[in-house]
PDB file of C-alpha atoms in Angstrom:
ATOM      1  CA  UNK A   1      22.304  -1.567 -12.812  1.00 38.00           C
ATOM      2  CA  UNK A   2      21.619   1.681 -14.664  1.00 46.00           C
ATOM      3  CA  UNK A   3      20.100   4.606 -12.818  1.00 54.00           C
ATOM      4  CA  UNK A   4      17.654   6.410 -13.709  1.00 75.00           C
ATOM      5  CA  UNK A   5      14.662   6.578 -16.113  1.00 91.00           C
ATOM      6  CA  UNK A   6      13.699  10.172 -16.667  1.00 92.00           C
ATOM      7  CA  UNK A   7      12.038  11.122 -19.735  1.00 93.00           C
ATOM      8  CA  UNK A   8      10.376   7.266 -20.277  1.00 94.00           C
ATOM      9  CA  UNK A   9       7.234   5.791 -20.087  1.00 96.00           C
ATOM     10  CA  UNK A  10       6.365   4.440 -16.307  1.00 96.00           C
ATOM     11  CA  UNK A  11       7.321   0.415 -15.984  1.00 95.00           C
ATOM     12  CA  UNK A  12       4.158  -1.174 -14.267  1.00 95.00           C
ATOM     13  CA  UNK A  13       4.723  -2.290 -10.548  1.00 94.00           C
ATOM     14  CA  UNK A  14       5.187  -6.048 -10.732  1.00 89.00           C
ATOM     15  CA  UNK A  15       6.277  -8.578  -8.127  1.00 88.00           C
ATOM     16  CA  UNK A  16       4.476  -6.238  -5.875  1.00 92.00           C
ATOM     17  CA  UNK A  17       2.154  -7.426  -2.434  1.00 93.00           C
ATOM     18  CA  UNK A  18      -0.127  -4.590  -1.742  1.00 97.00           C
ATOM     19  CA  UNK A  19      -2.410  -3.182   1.187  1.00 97.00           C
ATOM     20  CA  UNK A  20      -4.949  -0.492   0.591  1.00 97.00           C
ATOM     21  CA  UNK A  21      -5.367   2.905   1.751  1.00 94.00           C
ATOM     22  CA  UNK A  22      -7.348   1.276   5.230  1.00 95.00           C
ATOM     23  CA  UNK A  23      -4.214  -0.972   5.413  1.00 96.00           C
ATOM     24  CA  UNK A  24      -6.507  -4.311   4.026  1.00 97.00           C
ATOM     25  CA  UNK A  25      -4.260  -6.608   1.862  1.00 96.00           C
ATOM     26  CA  UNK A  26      -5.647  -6.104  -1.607  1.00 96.00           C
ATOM     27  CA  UNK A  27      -5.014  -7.384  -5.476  1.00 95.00           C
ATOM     28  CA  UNK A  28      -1.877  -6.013  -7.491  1.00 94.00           C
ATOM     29  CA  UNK A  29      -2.091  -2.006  -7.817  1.00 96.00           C
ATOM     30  CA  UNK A  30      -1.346  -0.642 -11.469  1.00 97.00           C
ATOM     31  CA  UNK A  31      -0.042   2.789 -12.338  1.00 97.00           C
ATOM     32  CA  UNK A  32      -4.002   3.952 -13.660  1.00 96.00           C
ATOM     33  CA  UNK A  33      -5.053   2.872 -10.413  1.00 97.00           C
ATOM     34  CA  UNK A  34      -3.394   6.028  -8.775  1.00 97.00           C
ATOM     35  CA  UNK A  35      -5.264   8.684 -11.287  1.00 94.00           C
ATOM     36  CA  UNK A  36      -4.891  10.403 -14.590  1.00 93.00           C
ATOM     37  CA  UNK A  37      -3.041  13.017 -13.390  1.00 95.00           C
ATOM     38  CA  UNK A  38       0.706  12.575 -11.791  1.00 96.00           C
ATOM     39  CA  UNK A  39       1.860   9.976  -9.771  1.00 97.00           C
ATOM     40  CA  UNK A  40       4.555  10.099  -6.764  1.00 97.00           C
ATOM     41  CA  UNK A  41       6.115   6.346  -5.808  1.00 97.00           C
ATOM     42  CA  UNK A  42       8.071   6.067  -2.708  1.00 97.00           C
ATOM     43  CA  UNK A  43      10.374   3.357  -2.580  1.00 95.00           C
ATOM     44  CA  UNK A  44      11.483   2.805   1.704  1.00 95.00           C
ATOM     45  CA  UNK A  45      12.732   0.005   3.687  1.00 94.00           C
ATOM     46  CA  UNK A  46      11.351  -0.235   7.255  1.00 95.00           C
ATOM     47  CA  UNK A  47      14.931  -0.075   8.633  1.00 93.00           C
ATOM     48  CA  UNK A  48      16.609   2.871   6.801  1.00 94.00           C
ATOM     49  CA  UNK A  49      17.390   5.764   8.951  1.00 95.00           C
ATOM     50  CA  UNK A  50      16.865   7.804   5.670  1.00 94.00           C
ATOM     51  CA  UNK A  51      13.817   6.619   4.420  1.00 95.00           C
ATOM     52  CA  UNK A  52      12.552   7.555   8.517  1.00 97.00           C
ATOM     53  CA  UNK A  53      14.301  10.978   8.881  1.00 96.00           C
ATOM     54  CA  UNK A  54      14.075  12.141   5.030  1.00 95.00           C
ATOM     55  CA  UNK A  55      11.272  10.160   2.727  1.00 96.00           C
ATOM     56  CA  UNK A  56       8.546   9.329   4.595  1.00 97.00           C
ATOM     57  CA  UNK A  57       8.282  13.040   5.982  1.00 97.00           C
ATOM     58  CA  UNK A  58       8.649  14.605   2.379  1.00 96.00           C
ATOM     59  CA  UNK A  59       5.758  11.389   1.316  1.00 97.00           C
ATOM     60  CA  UNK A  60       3.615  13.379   4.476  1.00 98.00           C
ATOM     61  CA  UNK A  61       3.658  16.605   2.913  1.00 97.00           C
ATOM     62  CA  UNK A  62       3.274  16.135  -0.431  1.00 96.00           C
ATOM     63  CA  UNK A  63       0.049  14.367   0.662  1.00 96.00           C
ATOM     64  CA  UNK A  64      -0.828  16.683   2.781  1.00 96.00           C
ATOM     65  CA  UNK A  65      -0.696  19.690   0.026  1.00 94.00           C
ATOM     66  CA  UNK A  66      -1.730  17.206  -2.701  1.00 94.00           C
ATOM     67  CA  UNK A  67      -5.226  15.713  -0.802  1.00 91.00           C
ATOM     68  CA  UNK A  68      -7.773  15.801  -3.409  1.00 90.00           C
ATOM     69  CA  UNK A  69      -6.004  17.510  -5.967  1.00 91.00           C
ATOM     70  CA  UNK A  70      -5.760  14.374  -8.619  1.00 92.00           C
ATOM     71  CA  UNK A  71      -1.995  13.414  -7.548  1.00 95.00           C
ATOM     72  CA  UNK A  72      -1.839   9.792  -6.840  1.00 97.00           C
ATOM     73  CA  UNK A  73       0.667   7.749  -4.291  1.00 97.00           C
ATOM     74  CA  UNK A  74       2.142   4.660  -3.504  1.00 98.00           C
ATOM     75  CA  UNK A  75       5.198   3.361  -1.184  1.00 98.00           C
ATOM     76  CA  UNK A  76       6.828   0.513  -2.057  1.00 96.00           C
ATOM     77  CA  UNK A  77       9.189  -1.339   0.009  1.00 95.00           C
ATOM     78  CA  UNK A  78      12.087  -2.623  -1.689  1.00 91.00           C
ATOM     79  CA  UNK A  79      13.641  -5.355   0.373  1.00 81.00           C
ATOM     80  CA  UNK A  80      16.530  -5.657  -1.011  1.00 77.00           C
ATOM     81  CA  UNK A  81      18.610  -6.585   1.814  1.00 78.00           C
ATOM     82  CA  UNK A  82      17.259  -6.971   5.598  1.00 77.00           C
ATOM     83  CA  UNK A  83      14.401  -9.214   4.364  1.00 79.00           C
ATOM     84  CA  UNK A  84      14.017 -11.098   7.930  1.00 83.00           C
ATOM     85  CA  UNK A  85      13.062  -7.060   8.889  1.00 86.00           C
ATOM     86  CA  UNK A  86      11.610  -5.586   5.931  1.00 87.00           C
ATOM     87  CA  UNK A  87       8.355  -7.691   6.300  1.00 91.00           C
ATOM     88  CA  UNK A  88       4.811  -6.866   4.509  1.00 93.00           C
ATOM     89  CA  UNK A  89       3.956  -6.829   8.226  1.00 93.00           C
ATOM     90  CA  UNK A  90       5.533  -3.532   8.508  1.00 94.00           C
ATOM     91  CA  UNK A  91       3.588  -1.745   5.547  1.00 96.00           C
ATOM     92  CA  UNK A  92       0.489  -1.587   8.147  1.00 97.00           C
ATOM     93  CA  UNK A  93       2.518  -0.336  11.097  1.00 96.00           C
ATOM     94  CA  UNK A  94       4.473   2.241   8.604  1.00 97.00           C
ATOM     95  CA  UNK A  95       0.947   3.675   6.604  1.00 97.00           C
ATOM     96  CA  UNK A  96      -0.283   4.014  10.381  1.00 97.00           C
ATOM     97  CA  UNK A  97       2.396   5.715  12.056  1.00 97.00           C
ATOM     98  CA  UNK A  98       2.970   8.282   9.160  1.00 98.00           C
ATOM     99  CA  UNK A  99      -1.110   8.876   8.809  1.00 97.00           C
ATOM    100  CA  UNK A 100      -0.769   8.113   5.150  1.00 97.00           C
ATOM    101  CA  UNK A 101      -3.911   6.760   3.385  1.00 96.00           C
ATOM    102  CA  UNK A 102      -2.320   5.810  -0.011  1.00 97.00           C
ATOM    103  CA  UNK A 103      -1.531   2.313  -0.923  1.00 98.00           C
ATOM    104  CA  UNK A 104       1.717   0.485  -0.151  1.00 98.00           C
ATOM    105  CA  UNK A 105       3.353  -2.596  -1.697  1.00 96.00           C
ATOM    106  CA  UNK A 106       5.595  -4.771  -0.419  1.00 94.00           C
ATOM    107  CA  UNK A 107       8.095  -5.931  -3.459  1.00 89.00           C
ATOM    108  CA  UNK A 108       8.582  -9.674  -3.579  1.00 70.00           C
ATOM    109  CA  UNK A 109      11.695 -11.328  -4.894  1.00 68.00           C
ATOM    110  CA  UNK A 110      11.519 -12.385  -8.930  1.00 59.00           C
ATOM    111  CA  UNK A 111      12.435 -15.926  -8.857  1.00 60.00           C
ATOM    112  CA  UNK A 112      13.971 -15.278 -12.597  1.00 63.00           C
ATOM    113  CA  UNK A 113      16.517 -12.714 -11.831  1.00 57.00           C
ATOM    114  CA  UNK A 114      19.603 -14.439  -9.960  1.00 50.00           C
ATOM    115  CA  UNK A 115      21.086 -11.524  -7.487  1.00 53.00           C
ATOM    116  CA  UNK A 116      19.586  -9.763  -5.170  1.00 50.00           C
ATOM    117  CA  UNK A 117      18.069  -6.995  -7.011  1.00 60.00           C
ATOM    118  CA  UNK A 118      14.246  -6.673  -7.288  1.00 78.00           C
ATOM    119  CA  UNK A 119      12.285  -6.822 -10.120  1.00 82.00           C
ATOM    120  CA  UNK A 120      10.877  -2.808  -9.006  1.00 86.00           C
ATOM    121  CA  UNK A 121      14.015  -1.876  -8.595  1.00 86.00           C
ATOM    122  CA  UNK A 122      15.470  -3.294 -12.284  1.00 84.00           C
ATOM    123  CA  UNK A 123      12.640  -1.714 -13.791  1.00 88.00           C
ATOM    124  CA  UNK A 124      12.643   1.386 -12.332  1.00 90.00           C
ATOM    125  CA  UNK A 125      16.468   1.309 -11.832  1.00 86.00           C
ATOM    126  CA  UNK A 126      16.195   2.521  -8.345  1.00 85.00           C
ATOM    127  CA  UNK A 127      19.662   2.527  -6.591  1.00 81.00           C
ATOM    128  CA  UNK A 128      18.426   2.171  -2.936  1.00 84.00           C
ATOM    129  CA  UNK A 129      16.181   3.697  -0.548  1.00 92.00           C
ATOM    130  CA  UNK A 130      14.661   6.513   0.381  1.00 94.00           C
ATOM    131  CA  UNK A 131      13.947   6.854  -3.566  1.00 94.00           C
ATOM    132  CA  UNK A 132      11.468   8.982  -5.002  1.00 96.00           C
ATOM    133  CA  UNK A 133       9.880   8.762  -8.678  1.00 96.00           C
ATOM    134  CA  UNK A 134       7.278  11.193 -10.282  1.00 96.00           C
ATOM    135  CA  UNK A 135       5.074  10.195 -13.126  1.00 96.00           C
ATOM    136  CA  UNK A 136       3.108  12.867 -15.494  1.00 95.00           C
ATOM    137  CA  UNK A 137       0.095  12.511 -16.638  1.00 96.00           C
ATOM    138  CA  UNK A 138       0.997  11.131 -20.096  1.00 96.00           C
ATOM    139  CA  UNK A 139       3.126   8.486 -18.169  1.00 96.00           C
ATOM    140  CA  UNK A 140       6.404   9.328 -18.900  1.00 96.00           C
ATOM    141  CA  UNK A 141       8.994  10.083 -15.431  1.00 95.00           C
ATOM    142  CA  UNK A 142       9.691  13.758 -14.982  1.00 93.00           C
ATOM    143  CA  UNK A 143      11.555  12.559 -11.825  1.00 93.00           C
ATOM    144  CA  UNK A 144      13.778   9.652 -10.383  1.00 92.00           C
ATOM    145  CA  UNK A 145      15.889   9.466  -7.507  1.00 90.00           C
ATOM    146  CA  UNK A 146      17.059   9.804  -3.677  1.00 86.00           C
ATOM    147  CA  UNK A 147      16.345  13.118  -2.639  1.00 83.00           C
ATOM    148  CA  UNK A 148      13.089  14.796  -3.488  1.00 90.00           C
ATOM    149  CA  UNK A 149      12.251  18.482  -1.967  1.00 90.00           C
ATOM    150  CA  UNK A 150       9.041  18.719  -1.381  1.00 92.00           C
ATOM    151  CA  UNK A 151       8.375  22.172  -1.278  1.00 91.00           C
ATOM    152  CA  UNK A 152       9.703  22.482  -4.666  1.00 89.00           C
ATOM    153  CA  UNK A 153       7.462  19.905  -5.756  1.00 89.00           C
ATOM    154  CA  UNK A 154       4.268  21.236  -4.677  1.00 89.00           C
ATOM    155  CA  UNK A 155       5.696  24.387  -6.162  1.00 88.00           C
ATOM    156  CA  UNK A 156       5.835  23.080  -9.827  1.00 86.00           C
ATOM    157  CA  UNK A 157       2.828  20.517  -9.555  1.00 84.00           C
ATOM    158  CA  UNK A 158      -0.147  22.917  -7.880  1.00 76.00           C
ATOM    159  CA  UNK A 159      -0.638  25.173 -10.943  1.00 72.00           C
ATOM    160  CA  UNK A 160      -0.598  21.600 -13.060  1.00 70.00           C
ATOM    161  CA  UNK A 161      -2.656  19.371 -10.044  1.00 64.00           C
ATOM    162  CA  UNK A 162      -6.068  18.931 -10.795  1.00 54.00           C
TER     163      UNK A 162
END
């Protein structure tokens, strides 16, 4: 699988089961959903030490400095492996233990594509987890991969952020 999709336009998140921001299952989630302005996906799996220690605290942050600034979010959990663990069950107790009120999918296996690989991860060419993606505005990815500072970030995105 390729990595990386920087500089094209945003797949849409298929083969995706979603909760809401108040952890309620809800219908698929598109990109416009999130906003017109950008768009930060997290892609975690319940078990990885990583995606614990690294992603989900960087996901905190940039919500925290992003709160009502027009900068949409999403986790996604990729269970690519683990899948007896990596349950939609654990997209409540993850959204509640990290305080994050943003929408998070849980991606479901395409029934076309013969390995193990998602269909999210194809199309976004993720190569594991924690993995971060940033969207602009005009829906092209300005970012796309495993390590993501945060600070840095907020520092190019406030002066841009609604």
């Amino acid at each position: 699988m390729e990595s990386g999709i920087v500089g094209l336009p945003a797949p849409p998140l298929e083969h995706v089961r979603w909760i809401d921001d108040n952890g309620d299952e809800r219908s698929p989630l598109t990109l416009a959903e999130l906003g017109r302005g950008f768009k930060i996906l997290y892609f975690f799996q319940d078990w990885c030490a990583g995606c614990h220690a690294h992603g989900f605290p960087t996901l905190v942050t940039l919500a925290e400095k992003f709160h009502g600034k027009g900068v949409g979010m999403a986790a996604i959990q990729t269970a690519f492996e683990g899948s007896d663990v990596n349950t939609f069950d654990r997209l409540r107790e993850n959204q509640r233990r990290y305080g994050l009120r943003v929408p998070f999918g849980h991606a479901v296996a395409d029934p076309v594509l013969a390995d193990a690989v998602l269909a999210i991860m194809e199309t976004y060419r993720s190569s594991g987890t924690p993995w971060f993606v940033v969207i602009a505005p005009d829906g092209r990815v300005v970012y796309d991969g495993f390590r993501l500072d945060a600070a840095s970030l907020v520092r190019a995105l406030r002066p841009l952020a609604a």
